[in-house]
Short mmCIF file of C-alpha atoms in Angstrom, two decimals:
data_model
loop_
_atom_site.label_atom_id
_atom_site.label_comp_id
_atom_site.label_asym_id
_atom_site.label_seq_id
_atom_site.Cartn_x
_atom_site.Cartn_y
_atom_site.Cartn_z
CA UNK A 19 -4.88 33.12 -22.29
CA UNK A 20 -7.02 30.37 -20.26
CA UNK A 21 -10.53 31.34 -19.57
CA UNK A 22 -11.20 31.44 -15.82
CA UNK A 23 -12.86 28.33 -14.34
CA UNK A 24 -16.11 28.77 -13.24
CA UNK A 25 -17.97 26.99 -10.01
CA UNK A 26 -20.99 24.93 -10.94
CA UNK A 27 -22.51 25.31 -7.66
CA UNK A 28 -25.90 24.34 -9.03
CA UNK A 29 -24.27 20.73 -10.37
CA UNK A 30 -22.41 20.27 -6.93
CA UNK A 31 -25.87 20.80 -5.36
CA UNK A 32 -28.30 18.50 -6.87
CA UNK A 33 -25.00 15.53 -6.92
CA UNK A 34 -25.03 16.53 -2.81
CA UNK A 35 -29.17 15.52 -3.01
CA UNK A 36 -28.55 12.87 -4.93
CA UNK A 37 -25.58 10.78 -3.52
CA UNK A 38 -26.73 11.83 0.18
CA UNK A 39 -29.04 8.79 0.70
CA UNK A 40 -26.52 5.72 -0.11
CA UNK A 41 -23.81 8.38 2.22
CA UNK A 42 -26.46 7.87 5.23
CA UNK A 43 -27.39 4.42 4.16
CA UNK A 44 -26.12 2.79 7.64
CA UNK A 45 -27.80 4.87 10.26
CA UNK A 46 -31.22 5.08 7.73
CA UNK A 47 -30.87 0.67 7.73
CA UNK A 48 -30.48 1.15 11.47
CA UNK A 49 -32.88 2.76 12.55
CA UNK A 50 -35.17 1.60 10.54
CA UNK A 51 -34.23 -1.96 12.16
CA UNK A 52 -34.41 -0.65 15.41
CA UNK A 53 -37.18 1.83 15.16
CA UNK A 54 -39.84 -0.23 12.87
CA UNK A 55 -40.67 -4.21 13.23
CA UNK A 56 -38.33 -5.13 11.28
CA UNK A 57 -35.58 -7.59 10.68
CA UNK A 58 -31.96 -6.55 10.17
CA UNK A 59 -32.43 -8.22 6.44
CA UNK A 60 -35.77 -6.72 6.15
CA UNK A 61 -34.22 -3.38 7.26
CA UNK A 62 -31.81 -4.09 4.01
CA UNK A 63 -33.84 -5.23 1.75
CA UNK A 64 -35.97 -1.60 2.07
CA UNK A 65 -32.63 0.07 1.97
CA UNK A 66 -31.72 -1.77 -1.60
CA UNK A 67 -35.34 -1.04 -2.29
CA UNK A 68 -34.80 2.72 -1.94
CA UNK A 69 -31.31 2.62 -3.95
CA UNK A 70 -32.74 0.35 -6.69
CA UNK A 71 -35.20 2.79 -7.00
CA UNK A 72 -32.71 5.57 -7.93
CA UNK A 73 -30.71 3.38 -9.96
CA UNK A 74 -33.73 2.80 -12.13
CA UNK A 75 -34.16 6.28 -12.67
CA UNK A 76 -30.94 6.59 -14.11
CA UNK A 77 -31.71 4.48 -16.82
CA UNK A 78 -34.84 5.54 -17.63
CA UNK A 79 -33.79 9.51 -18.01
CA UNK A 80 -30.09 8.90 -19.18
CA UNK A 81 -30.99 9.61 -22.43
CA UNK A 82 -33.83 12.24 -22.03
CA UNK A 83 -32.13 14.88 -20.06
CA UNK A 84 -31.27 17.29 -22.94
CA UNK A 85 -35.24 16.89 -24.44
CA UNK A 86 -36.97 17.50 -21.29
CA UNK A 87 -34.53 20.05 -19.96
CA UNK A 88 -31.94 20.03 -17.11
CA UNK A 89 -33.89 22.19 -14.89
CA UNK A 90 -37.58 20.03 -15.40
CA UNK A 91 -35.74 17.14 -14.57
CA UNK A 92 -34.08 18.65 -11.12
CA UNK A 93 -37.46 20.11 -10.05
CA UNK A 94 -39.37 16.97 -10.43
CA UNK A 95 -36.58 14.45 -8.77
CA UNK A 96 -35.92 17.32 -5.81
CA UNK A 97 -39.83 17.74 -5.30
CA UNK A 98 -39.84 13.50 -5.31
CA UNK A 99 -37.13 13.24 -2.86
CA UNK A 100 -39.29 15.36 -0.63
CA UNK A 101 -42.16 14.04 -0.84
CA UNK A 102 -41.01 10.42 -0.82
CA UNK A 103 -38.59 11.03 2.34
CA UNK A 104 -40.84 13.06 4.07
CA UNK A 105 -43.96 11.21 4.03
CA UNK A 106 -41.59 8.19 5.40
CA UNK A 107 -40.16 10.20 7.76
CA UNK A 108 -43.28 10.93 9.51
CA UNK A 109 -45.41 7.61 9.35
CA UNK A 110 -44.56 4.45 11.19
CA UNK A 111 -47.05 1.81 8.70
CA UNK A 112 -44.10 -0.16 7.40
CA UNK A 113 -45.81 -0.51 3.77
CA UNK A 114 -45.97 3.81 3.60
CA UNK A 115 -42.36 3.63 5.07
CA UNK A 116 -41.28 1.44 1.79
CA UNK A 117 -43.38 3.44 -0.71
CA UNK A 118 -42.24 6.66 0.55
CA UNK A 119 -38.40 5.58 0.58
CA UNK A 120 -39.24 4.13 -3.08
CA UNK A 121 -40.78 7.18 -4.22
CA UNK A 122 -38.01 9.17 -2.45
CA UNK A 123 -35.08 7.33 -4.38
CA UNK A 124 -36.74 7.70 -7.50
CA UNK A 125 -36.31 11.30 -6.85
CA UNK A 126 -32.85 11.39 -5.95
CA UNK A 127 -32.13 9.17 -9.07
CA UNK A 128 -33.09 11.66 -11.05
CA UNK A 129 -31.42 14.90 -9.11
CA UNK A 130 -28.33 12.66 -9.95
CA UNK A 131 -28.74 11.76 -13.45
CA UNK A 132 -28.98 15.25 -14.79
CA UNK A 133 -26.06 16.51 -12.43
CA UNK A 134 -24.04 13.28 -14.23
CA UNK A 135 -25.16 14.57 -17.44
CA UNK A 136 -24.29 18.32 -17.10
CA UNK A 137 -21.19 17.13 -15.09
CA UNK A 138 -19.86 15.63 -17.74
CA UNK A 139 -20.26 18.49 -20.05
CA UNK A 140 -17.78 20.87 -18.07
CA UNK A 141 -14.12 21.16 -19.08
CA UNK A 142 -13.02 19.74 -16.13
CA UNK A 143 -15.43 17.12 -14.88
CA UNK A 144 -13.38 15.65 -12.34
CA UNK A 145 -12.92 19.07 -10.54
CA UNK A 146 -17.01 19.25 -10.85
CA UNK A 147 -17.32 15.69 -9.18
CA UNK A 148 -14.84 16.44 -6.20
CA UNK A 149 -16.38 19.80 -5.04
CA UNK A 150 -19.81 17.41 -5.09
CA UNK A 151 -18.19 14.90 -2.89
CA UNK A 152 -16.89 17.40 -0.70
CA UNK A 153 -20.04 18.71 -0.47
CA UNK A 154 -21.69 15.41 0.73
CA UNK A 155 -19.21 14.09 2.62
CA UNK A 156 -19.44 17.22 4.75
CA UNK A 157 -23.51 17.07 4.32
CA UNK A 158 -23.19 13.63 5.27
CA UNK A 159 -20.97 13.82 8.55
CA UNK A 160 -22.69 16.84 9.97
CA UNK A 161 -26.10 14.57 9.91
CA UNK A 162 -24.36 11.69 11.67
CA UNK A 163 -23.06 14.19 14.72
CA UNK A 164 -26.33 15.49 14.89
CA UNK A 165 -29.21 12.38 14.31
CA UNK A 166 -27.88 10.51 17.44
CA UNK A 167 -29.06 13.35 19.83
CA UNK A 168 -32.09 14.19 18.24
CA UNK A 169 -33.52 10.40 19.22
CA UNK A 170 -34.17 7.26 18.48
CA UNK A 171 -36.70 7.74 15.82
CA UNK A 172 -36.41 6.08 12.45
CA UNK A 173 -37.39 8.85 10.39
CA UNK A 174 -34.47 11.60 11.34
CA UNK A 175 -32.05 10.18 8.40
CA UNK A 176 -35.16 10.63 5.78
CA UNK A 177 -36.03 13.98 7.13
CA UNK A 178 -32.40 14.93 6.92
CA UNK A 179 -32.44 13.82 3.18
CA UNK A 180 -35.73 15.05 2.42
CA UNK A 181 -34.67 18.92 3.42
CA UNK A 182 -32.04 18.88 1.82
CA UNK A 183 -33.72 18.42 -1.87
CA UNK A 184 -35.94 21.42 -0.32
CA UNK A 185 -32.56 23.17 0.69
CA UNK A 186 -30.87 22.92 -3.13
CA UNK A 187 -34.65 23.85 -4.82
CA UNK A 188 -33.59 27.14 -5.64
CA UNK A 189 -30.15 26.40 -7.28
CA UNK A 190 -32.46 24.60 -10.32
CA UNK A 191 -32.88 27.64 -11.56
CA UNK A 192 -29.62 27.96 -12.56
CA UNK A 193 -29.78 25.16 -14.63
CA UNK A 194 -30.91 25.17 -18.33
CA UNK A 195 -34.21 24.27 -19.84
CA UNK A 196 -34.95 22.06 -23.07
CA UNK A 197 -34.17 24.72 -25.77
CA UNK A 198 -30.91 25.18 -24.27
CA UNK A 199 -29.63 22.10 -22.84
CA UNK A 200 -27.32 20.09 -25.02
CA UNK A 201 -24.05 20.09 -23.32
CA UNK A 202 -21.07 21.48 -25.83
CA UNK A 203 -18.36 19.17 -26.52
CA UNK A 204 -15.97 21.70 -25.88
CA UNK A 205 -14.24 21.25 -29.14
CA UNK A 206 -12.78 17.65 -27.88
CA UNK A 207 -13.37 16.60 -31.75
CA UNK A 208 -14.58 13.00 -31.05
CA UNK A 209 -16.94 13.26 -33.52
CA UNK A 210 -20.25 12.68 -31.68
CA UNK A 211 -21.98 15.36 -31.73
CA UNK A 212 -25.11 16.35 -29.27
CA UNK A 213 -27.73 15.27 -32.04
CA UNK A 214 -30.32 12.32 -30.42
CA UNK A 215 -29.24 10.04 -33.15
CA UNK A 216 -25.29 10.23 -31.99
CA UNK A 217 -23.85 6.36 -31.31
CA UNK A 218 -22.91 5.75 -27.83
CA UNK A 219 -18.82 5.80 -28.16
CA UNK A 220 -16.71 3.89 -26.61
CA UNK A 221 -19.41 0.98 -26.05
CA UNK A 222 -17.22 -2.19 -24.84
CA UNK A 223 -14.86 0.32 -22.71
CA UNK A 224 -18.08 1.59 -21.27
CA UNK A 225 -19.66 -1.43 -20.59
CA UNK A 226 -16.66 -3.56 -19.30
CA UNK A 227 -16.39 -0.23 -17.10
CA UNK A 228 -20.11 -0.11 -15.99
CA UNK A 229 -20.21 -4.32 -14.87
CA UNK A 230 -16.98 -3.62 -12.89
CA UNK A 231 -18.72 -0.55 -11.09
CA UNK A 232 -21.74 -2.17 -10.21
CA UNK A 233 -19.83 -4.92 -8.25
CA UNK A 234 -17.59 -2.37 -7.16
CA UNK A 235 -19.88 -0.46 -5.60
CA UNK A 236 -21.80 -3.81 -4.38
CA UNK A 237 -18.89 -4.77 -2.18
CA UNK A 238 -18.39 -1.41 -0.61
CA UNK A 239 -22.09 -1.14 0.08
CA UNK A 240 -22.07 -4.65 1.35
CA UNK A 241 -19.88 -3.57 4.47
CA UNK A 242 -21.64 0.02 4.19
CA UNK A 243 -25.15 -1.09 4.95
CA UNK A 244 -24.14 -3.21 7.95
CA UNK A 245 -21.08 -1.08 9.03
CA UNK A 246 -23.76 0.39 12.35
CA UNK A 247 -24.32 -3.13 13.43
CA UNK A 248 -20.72 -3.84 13.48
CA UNK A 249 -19.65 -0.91 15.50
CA UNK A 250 -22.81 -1.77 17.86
CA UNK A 251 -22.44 -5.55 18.28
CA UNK A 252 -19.01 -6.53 17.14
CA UNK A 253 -16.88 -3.89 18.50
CA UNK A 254 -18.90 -2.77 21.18
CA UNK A 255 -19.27 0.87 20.54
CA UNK A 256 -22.49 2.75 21.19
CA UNK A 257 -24.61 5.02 19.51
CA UNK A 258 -23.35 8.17 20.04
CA UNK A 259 -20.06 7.26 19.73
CA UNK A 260 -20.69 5.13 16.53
CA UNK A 261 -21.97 8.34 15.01
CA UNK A 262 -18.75 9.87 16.33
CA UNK A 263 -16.69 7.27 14.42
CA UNK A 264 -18.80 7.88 10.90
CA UNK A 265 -18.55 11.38 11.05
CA UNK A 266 -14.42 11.36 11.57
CA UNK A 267 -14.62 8.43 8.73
CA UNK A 268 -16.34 10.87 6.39
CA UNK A 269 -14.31 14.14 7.57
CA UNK A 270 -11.39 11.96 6.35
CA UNK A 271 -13.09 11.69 3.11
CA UNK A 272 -13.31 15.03 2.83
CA UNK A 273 -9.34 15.05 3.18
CA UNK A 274 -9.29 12.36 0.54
CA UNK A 275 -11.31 14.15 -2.20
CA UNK A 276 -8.91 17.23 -1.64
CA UNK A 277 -6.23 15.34 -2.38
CA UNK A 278 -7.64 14.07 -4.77
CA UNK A 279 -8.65 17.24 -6.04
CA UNK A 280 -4.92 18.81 -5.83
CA UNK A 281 -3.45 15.27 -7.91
CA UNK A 282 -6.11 15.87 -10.47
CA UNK A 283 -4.88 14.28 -13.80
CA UNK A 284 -0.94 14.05 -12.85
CA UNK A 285 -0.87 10.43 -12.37
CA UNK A 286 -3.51 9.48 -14.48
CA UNK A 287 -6.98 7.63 -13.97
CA UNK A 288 -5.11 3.80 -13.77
CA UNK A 289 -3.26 4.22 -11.19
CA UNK A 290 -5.71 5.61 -8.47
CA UNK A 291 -8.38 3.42 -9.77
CA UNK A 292 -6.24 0.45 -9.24
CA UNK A 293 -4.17 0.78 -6.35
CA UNK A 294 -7.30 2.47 -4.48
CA UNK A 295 -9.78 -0.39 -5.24
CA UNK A 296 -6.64 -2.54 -3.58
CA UNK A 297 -6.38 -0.52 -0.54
CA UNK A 298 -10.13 -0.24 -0.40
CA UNK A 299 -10.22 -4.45 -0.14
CA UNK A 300 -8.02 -4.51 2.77
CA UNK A 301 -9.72 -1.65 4.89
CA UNK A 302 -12.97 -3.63 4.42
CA UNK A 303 -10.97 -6.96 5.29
CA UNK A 304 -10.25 -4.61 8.75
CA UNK A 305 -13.47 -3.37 8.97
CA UNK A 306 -15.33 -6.30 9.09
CA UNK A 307 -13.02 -8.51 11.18
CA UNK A 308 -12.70 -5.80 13.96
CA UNK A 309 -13.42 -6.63 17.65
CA UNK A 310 -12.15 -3.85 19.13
CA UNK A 311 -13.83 0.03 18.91
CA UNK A 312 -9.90 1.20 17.84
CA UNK A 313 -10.04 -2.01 15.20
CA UNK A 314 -13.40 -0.86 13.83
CA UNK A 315 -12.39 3.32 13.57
CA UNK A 316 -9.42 2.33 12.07
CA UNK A 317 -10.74 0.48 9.24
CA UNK A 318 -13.57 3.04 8.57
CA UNK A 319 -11.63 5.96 8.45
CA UNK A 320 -9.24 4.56 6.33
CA UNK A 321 -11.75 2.96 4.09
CA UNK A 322 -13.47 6.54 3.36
CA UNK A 323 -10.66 7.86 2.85
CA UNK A 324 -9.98 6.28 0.16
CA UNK A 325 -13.10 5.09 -1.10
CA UNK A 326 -14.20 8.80 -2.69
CA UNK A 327 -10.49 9.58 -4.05
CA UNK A 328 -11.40 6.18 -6.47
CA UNK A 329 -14.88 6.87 -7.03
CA UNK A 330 -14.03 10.72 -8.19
CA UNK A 331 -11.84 9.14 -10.81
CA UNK A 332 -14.11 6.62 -11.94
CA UNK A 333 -16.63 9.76 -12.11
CA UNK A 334 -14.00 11.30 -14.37
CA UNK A 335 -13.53 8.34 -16.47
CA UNK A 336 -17.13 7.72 -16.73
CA UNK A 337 -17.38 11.01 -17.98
CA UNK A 338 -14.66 11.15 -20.52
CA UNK A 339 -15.98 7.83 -22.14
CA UNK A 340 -18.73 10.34 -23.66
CA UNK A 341 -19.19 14.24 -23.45
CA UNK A 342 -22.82 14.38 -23.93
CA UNK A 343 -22.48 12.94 -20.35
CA UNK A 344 -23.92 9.53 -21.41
CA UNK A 345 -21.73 6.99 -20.25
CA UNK A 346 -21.53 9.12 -16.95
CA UNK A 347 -24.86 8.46 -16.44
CA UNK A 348 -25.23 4.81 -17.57
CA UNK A 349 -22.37 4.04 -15.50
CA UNK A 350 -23.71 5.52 -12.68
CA UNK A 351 -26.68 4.05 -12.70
CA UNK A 352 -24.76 1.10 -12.65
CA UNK A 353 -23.18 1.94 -9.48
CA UNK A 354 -26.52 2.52 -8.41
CA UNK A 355 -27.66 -0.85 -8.67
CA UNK A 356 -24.44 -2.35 -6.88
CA UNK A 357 -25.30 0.21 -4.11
CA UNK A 358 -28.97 -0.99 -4.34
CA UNK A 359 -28.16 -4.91 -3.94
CA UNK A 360 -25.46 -3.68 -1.11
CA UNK A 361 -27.42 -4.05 2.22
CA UNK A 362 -29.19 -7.26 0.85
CA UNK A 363 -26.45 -8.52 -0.03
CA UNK A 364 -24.60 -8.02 2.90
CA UNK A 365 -26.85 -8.51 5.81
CA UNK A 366 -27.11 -12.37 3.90
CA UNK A 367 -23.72 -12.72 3.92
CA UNK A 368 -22.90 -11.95 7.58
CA UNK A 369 -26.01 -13.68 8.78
CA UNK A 370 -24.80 -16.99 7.33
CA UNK A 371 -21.54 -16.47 7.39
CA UNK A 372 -20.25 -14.08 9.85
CA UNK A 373 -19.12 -10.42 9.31
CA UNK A 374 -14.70 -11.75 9.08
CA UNK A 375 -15.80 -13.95 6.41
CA UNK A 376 -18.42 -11.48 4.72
CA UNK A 377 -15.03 -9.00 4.69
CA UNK A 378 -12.93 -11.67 3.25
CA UNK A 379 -15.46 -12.45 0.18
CA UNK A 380 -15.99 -8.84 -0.60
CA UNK A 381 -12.10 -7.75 -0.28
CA UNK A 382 -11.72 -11.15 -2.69
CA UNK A 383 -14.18 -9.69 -5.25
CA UNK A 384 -12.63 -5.95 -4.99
CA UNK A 385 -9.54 -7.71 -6.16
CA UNK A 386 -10.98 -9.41 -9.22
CA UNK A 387 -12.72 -6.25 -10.86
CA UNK A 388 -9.74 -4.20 -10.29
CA UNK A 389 -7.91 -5.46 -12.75
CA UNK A 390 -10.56 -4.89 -15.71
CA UNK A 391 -11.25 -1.42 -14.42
CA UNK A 392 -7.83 -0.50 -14.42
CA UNK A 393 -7.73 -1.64 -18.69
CA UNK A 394 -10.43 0.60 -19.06
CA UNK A 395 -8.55 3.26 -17.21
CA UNK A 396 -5.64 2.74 -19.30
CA UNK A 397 -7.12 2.09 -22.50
CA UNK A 398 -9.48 5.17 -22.53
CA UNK A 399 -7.40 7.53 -20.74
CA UNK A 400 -3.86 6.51 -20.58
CA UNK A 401 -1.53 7.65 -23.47
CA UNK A 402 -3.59 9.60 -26.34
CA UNK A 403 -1.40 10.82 -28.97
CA UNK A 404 -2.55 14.70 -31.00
CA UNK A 405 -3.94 14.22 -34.74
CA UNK A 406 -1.04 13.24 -36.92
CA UNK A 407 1.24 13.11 -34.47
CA UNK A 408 4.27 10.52 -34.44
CA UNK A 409 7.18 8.27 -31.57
CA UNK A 410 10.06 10.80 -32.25
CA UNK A 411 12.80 8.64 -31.45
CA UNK A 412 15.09 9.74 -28.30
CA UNK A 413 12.31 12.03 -27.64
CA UNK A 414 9.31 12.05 -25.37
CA UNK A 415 6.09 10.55 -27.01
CA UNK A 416 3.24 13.41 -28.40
CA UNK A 417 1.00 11.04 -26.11
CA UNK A 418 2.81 11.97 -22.62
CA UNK A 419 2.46 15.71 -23.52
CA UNK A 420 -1.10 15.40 -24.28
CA UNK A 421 -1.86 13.47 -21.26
CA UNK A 422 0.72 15.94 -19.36
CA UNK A 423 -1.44 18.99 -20.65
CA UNK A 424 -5.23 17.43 -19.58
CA UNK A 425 -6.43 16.21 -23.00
CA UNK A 426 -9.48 14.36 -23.11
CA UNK A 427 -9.12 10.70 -24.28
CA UNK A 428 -12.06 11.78 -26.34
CA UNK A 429 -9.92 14.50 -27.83
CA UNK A 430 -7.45 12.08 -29.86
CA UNK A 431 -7.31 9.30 -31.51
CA UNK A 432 -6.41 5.87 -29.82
CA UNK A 433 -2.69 5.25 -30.01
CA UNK A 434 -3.08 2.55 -32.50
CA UNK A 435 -4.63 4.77 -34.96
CA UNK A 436 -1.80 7.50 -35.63
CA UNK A 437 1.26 5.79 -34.18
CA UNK A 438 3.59 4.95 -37.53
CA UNK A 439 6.89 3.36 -37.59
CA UNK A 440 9.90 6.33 -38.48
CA UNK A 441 11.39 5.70 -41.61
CA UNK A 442 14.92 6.77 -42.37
CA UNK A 443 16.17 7.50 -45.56
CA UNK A 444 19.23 7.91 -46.79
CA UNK A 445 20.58 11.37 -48.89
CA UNK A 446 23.50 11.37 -50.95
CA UNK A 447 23.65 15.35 -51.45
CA UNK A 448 21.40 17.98 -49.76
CA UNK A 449 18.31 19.16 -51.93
CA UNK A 450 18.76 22.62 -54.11
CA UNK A 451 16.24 25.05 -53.76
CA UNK A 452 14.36 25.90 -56.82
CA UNK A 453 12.44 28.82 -57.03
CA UNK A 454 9.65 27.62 -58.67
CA UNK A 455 9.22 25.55 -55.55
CA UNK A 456 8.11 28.98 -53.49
CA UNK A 457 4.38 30.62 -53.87
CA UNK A 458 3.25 34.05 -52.42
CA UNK A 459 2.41 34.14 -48.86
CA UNK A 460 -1.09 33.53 -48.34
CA UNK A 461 -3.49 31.23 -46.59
CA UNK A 462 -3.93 27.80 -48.58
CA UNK A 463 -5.75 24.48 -48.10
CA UNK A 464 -3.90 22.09 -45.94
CA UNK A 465 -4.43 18.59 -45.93
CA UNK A 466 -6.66 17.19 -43.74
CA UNK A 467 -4.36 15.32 -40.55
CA UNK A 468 -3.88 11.53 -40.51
CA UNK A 469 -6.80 10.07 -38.29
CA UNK A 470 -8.66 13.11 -37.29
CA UNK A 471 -11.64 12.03 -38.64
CA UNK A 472 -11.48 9.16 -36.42
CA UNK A 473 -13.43 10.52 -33.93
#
């Protein structure tokens, strides 16, 4: 009998608070462009500002989540984001705007490091991450239908993200305090344990896998940050109708994520890692180039579309790496800083280069770290074989059933360490049975399995 999966609805909360800021990153660089004295880089450069923020608060508490508690944590980033958001939300004095956006993505760095953490401690951590990208995705297009008739102010976007860490407040209490909040391993047998001392596993899988995400998440975050002045300059749309265009673009990656959500682990991690991160560098190629208002839809809602369906699986392979949620967290954090350096970086780029050739560089450097992350994907995740298990010849491998049935990676050991050539040998006449050869029923020590203490 399976044991019913539960909802985390507290986890797919505090990832909506967290991940909503870089999700409203264009129309918050916007308007705080148009509605503050400031420069479309300068506008970026506070945006990177607010995301390096949060990405430094990922690294700070990726390791201190279980000793402080799961709940602390979550109250002090949500009460953060509120502060920080709101107080830039309702002052115009550029240096309060910065310190309260600073403040404000310190806070939502930490509402996302602890749902990372405790995300990565379910049984099914991909099925936790999709329901939180469902969430903000729908979160995310609801504020871009509504900001553009509520003014022209620059502070709507940070109010929007600022209730919203008032809004998920109450489902902290859900969460686990400090006596109680080492995730389980959920009997995956890797052998790490939840003790403070524990190694970090899987460290050059995790950290070839964490330099790929950053510039990953750099290139989308490159088009991301100037994707409003695109619409609004290069293909002529306006502002309403630009917020028209996001919100379809993120309703479609709500149908994404439920797809993605229906695949789950059927075709593995590699290949929707790979050939999304492919499709992603063409859609921005689109994006960027486009002239035309049907141009510039098309490439956006085909580029979040696909753009959550491979970062749910990178979530999910993040999270396997380690199940004290680690590497989920590192990772992210990670991601955090290519989505920090993504305005910057792109505002520079088109402003020297153009927006078609800013596409062109950043669909080039999708295709170079696809490769690498797809290794990882493979190498962590792709064909784990049980304890002790062997190639039966003719047959189908031990690995494809365990991958089949949703086995960690972390469960097994690495194909290398149990796989053994078959060795036939040769009987002249069948064996006799000797009685002395039989013993009472009865339990009896077995032999511990080839490589399970490999962990």
């Amino acid at each position: 009998m399976f044991a019913p999966r539960t909802t985390p609805w507290p986890l797919v909360a505090l990832f909506t608070a967290g991940y909503l800021p870089p999700y409203l990153l264009p129309t918050t660089v916007g308007r705080l462009d148009t509605g503050l004295p400031l420069s479309t880089t300068q506008a970026g450069a506070v945006g990177s500002a607010l995301l390096l923020s949060s990405a430094t608060a990922g690294f700070l508490l990726a390791s201190r989540v279980q000793s402080a508690g799961a709940r602390t944590l979550a109250r002090l980033g949500l009460a953060l984001a509120v502060l920080g958001y709101g107080a830039a939300a309702l002052t115009t004095a550029v240096p309060a705007v910065v310190a309260g956006a600073v403040v404000g993505g310190f806070g939502s760095g930490t509402a996302t490091t602890v749902a990372a953490t405790r995300i990565a401690a379910e049984r099914d951590p991909h099925r936790a991450s999709t329901l939180g990208l469902l969430s903000v995705s729908a979160l995310a297009g609801a504020v871009y239908l509504t900001v553009p008739h509520l003014g022209r102010a620059h502070g709507l976007p940070l109010a929007a993200i600022a209730l919203t860490a008032l809004a998920v407040w109450p489902f902290t209490a859900r969460l686990p305090g400090a006596a109680s909040d080492a995730p389980a391993a959920h009997g995956t047998g890797t052998g790490t344990g939840t003790g403070t001392g524990t190694p970090l596993p899987h460290r050059r899988s995790g950290l070839v896998l964490a330099v790929t995400v950053l510039c990953w998440s750099l290139a989308q975050n490159s088009l991301w940050g100037v994707s409003g002045r695109i619409g609004l300059t290069q293909a002529g749309l306006g502002d309403a109708t630009l917020g028209v265009v996001f919100a379809v673009a993120l309703g479609a990656g709500l149908l994404g994520v439920l797809g993605a959500g229906a695949l789950g682990p059927r075709l593995g991690r590699a290949m929707p890692v790979g050939a999304g991160t492919v499709l992603i560098a063409g859609c921005i190629v689109v994006s960027a180039s486009a002239t035309t208002p049907t141009a510039f839809a098309t490439g956006e809602i085909a580029w979040n579309t696909v753009y959550p369906v491979v970062l749910s699986y990178l979530i999910g392979l993040a999270a396997s790496l380690d199940p004290r949620g680690r590497w989920a967290v590192l990772v992210g954090s990670a991601s955090s800083l290519g989505t920090a350096a993504g305005p910057l970086t792109g505002s520079v780029l088109s402003a020297q280069a153009g927006y078609p050739v800013m596409g062109l560089v950043l669909g080039a450097g999708l295709l170079l770290v696809a490769a690498p992350m797809t290794a990882v994907a493979l190498h962590t995740g792709g064909r784990p074989l049980l304890p002790g298990a062997i190639r039966r010849r003719g047959g189908t491998p031990a690995a494809l059933v365990a991958a089949a049935t949703g086995t960690p990676s972390g469960a097994v050991p690495e194909v290398g360490a149990v796989e053994q050539p078959v060795v036939e040998i040769e009987v002249e006449a069948p064996a006799v049975a000797v009685r002395g050869a039989y013993d009472t029923a009865g339990p009896r020590q077995a032999a511990a399995a080839p490589g399970s203490g490999t962990g």
